[in-house]
Short mmCIF file of C-alpha atoms in Angstrom, two decimals:
data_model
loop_
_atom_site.label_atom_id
_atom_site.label_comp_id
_atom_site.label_asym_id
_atom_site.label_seq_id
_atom_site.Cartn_x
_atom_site.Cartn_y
_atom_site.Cartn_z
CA UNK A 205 -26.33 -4.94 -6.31
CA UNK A 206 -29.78 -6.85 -6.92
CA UNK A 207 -27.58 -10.45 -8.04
CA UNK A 208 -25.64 -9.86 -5.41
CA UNK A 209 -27.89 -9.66 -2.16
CA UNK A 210 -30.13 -12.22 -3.72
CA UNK A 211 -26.83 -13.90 -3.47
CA UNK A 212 -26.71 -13.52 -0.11
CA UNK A 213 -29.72 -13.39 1.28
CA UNK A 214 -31.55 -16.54 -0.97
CA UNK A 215 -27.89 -18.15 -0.93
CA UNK A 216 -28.22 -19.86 2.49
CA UNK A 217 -30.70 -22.84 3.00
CA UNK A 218 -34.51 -21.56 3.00
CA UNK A 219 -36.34 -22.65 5.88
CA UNK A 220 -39.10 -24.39 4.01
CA UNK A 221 -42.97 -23.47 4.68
CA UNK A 222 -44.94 -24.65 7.27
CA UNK A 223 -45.97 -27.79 6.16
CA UNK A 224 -42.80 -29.06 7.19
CA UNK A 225 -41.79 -30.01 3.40
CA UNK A 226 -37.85 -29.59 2.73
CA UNK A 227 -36.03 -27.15 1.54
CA UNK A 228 -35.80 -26.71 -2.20
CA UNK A 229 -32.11 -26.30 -2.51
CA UNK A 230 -30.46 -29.75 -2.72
CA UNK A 231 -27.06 -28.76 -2.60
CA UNK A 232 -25.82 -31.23 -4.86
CA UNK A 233 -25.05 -31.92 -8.30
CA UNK A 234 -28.17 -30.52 -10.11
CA UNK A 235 -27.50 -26.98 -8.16
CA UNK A 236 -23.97 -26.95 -9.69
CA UNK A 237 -25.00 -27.41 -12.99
CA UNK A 238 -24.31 -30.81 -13.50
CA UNK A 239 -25.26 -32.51 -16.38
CA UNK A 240 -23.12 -35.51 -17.04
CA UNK A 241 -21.09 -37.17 -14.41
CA UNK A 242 -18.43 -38.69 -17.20
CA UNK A 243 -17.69 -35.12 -18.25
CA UNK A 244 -14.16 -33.98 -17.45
CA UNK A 245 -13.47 -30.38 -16.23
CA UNK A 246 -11.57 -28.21 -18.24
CA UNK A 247 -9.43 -26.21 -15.56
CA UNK A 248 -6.69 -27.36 -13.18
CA UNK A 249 -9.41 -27.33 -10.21
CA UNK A 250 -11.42 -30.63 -10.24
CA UNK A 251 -11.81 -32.44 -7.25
CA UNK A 252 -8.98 -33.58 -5.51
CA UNK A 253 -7.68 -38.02 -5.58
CA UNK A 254 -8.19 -39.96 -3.01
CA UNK A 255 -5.11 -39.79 -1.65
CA UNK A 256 -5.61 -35.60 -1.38
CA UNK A 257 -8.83 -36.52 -0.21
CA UNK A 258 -7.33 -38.77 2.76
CA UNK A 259 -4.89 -36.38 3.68
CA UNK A 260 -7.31 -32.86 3.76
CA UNK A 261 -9.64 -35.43 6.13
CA UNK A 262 -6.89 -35.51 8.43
CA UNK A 263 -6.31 -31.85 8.20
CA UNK A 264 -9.58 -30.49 8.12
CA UNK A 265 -8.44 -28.22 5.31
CA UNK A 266 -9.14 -28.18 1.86
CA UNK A 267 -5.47 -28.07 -0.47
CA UNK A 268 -5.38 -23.95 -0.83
CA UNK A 269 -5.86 -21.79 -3.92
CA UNK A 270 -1.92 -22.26 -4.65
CA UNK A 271 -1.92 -25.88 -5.40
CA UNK A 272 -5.49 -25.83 -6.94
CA UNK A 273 -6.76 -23.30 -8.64
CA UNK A 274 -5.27 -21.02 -11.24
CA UNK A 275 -6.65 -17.34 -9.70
CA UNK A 276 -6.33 -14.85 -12.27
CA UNK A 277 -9.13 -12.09 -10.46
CA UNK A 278 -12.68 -11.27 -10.85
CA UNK A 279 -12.46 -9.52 -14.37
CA UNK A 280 -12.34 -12.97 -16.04
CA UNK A 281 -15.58 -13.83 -14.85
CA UNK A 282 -17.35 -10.35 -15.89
CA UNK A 283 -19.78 -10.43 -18.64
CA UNK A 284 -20.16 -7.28 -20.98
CA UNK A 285 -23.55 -5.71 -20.90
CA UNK A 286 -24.60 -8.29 -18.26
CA UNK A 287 -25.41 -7.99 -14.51
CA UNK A 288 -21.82 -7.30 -12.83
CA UNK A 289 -22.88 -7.13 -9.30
CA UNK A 290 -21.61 -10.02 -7.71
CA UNK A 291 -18.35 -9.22 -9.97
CA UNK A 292 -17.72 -5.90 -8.70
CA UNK A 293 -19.22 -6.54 -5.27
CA UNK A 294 -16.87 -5.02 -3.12
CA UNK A 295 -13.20 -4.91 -3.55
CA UNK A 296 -10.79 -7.84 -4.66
CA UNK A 297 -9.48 -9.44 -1.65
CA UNK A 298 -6.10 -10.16 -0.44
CA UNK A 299 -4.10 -13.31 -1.66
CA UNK A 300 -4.07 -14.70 2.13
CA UNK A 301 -7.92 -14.17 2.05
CA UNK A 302 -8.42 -16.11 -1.51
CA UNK A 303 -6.31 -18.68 -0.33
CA UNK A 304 -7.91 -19.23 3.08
CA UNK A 305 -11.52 -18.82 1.44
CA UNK A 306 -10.78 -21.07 -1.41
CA UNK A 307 -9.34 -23.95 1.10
CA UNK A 308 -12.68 -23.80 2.65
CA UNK A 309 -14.75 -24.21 0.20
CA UNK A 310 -12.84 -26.68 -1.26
CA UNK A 311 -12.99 -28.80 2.26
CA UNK A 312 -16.97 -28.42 2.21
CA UNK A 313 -17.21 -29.08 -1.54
CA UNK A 314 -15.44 -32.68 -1.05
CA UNK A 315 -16.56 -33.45 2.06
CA UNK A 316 -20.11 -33.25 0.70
CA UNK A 317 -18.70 -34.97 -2.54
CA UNK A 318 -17.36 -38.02 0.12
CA UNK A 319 -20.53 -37.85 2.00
CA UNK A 320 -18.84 -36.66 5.11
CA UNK A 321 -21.25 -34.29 6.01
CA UNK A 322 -20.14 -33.87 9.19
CA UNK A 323 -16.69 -32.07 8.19
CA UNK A 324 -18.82 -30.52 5.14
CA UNK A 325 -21.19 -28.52 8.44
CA UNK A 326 -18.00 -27.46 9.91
CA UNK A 327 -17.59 -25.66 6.86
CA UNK A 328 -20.81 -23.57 6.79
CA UNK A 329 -21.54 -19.60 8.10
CA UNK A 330 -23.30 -19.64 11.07
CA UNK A 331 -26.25 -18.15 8.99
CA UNK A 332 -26.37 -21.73 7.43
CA UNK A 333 -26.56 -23.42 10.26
CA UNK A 334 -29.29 -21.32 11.85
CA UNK A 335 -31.44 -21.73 9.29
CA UNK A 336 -30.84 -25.66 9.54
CA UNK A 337 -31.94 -25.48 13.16
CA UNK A 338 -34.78 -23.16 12.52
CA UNK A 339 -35.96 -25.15 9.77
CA UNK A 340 -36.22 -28.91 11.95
CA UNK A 341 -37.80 -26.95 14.56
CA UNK A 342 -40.36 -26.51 12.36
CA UNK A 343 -40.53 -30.14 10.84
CA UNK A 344 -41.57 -32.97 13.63
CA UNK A 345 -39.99 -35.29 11.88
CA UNK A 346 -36.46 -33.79 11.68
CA UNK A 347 -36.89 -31.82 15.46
CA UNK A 348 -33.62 -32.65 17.15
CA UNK A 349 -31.87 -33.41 14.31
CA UNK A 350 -27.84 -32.01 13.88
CA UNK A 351 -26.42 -30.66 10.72
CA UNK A 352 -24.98 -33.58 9.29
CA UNK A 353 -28.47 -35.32 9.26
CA UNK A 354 -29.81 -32.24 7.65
CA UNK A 355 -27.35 -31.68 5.10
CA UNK A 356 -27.11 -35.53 4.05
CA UNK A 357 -30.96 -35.31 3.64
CA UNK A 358 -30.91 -32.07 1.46
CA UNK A 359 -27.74 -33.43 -0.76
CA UNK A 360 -29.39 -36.35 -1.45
CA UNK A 361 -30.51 -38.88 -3.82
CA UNK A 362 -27.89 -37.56 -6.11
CA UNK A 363 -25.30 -40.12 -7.38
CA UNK A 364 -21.57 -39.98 -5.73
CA UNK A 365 -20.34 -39.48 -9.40
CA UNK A 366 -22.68 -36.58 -9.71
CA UNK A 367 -21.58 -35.17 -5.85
CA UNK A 368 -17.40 -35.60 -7.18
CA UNK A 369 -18.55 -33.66 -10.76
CA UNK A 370 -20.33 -30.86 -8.25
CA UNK A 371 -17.01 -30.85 -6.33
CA UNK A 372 -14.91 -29.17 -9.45
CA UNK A 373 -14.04 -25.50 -8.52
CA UNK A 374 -11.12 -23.66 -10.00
CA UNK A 375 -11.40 -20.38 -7.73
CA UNK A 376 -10.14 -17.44 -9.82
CA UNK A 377 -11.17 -14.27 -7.01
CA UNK A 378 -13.15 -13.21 -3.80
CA UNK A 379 -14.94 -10.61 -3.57
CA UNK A 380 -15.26 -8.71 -0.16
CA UNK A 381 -17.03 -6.33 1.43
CA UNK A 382 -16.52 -6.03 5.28
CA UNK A 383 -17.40 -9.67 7.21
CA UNK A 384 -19.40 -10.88 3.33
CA UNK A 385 -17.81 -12.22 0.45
CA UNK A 386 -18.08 -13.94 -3.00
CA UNK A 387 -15.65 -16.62 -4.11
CA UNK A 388 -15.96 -16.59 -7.97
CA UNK A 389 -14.62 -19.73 -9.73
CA UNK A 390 -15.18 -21.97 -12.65
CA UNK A 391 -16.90 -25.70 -12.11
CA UNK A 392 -17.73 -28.20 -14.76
CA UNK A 393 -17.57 -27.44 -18.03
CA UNK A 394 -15.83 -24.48 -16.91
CA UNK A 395 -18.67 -23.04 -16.06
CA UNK A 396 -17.98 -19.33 -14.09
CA UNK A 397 -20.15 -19.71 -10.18
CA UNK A 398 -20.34 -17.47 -7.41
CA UNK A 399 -20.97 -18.48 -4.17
CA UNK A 400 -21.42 -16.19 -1.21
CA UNK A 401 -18.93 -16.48 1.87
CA UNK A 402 -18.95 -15.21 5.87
CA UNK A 403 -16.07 -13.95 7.86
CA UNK A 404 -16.39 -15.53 11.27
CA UNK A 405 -13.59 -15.20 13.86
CA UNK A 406 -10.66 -14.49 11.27
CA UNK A 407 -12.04 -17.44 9.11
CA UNK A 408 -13.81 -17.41 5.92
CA UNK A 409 -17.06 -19.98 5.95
CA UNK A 410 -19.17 -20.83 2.90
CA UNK A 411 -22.78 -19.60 3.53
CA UNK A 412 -24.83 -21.23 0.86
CA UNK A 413 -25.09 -24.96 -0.23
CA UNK A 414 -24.37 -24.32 -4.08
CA UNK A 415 -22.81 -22.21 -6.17
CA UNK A 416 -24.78 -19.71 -8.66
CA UNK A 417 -24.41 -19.39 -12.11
CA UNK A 418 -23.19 -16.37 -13.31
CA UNK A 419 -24.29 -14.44 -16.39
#
């Protein structure tokens, strides 16, 4: 379980050192792997038009594993003779819970994609946002600052093309144990992520900025 609880426990934002310097996790493209914003994805999951956009912003839910992503469980994304941890983390979830937990991170992944970073914080565990808090308390020059501040500064100076690329997820399982989770898809060049996920009053949040590569 070593991939796994360094999933979850280096997953969420680190509070930075006492100097006060920023995070190192940007949560934007470069953390998903990006390398070329013209490259197409290969899966039915890439971010969703504007017009899906405009209508999930009046929602407040991302379009559900149904109408975006091709499922297909976790033993796609195992590797043979590799670490399996995050894979077999668990038990395979419920359809209801892959569908709810795969609406949400698609919300957060666009809304960070758009730049509304507001919607993109309701998104996030409440682990997240603790460490947000804990980390401007710590930083005079961010104290009294709110999430969306935050998370605009840390998903910055990378280029919208580069945030839209970051925003391709094709979610193929979750993985659960208890209130924790991993949603396991495939991003840009269909390459397979994990991301680590919270239960929180009957709804699934995403509790990191980025997804991990998996190997």
């Amino acid at each position: 379980m070593a991939a796994a609880l360094a999933l979850l426990v280096g997953g969420a934002v680190s509070c930075g050192d006492d100097s006060g310097s920023p995070p190192p996790a940007d949560g934007g493209a470069q953390a998903n792997g990006i390398s070329s914003p013209e490259s197409a994805p290969s899966r039915g999951g890439g971010a969703a038009t504007d017009e899906q956009g405009e209508r999930e912003s009046a929602t407040g839910e991302g379009a559900g594993r149904g109408q975006r992503d091709s499922g297909g469980g976790s033993e796609e994304f195992v590797t043979p003779g590799g670490d399996n941890s995050v894979q077999e983390f668990g038990s395979e979830a419920a359809e209801a819970d892959v569908e709810d937990a795969a609406a949400v991170l698609h919300a957060f992944l666009e809304a960070r994609a758009a730049g509304n970073w507001a919607k993109a914080c309701k998104q996030l565990a409440a682990d997240v946002l603790e460490s947000f808090q804990q980390f401007t308390e710590r930083s005079p020059q961010l104290r009294g600052k709110e999430c969306p501040e935050v998370l605009g500064g840390l998903s910055g100076p990378g280029t919208k093309e580069a945030r839209r690329e970051a925003a391709i997820a094709d979610v193929g399982a979750l993985r659960v144990e208890g209130d924790q989770g991993f949603v396991l898809y495939h991003g840009a060049q269909d390459t397979p992520y994990a991301i680590p996920m919270r239960l929180e009053d009957g709804r699934w949040k995403v509790a990191a900025l980025a997804g991990v590569p998996l190997s």
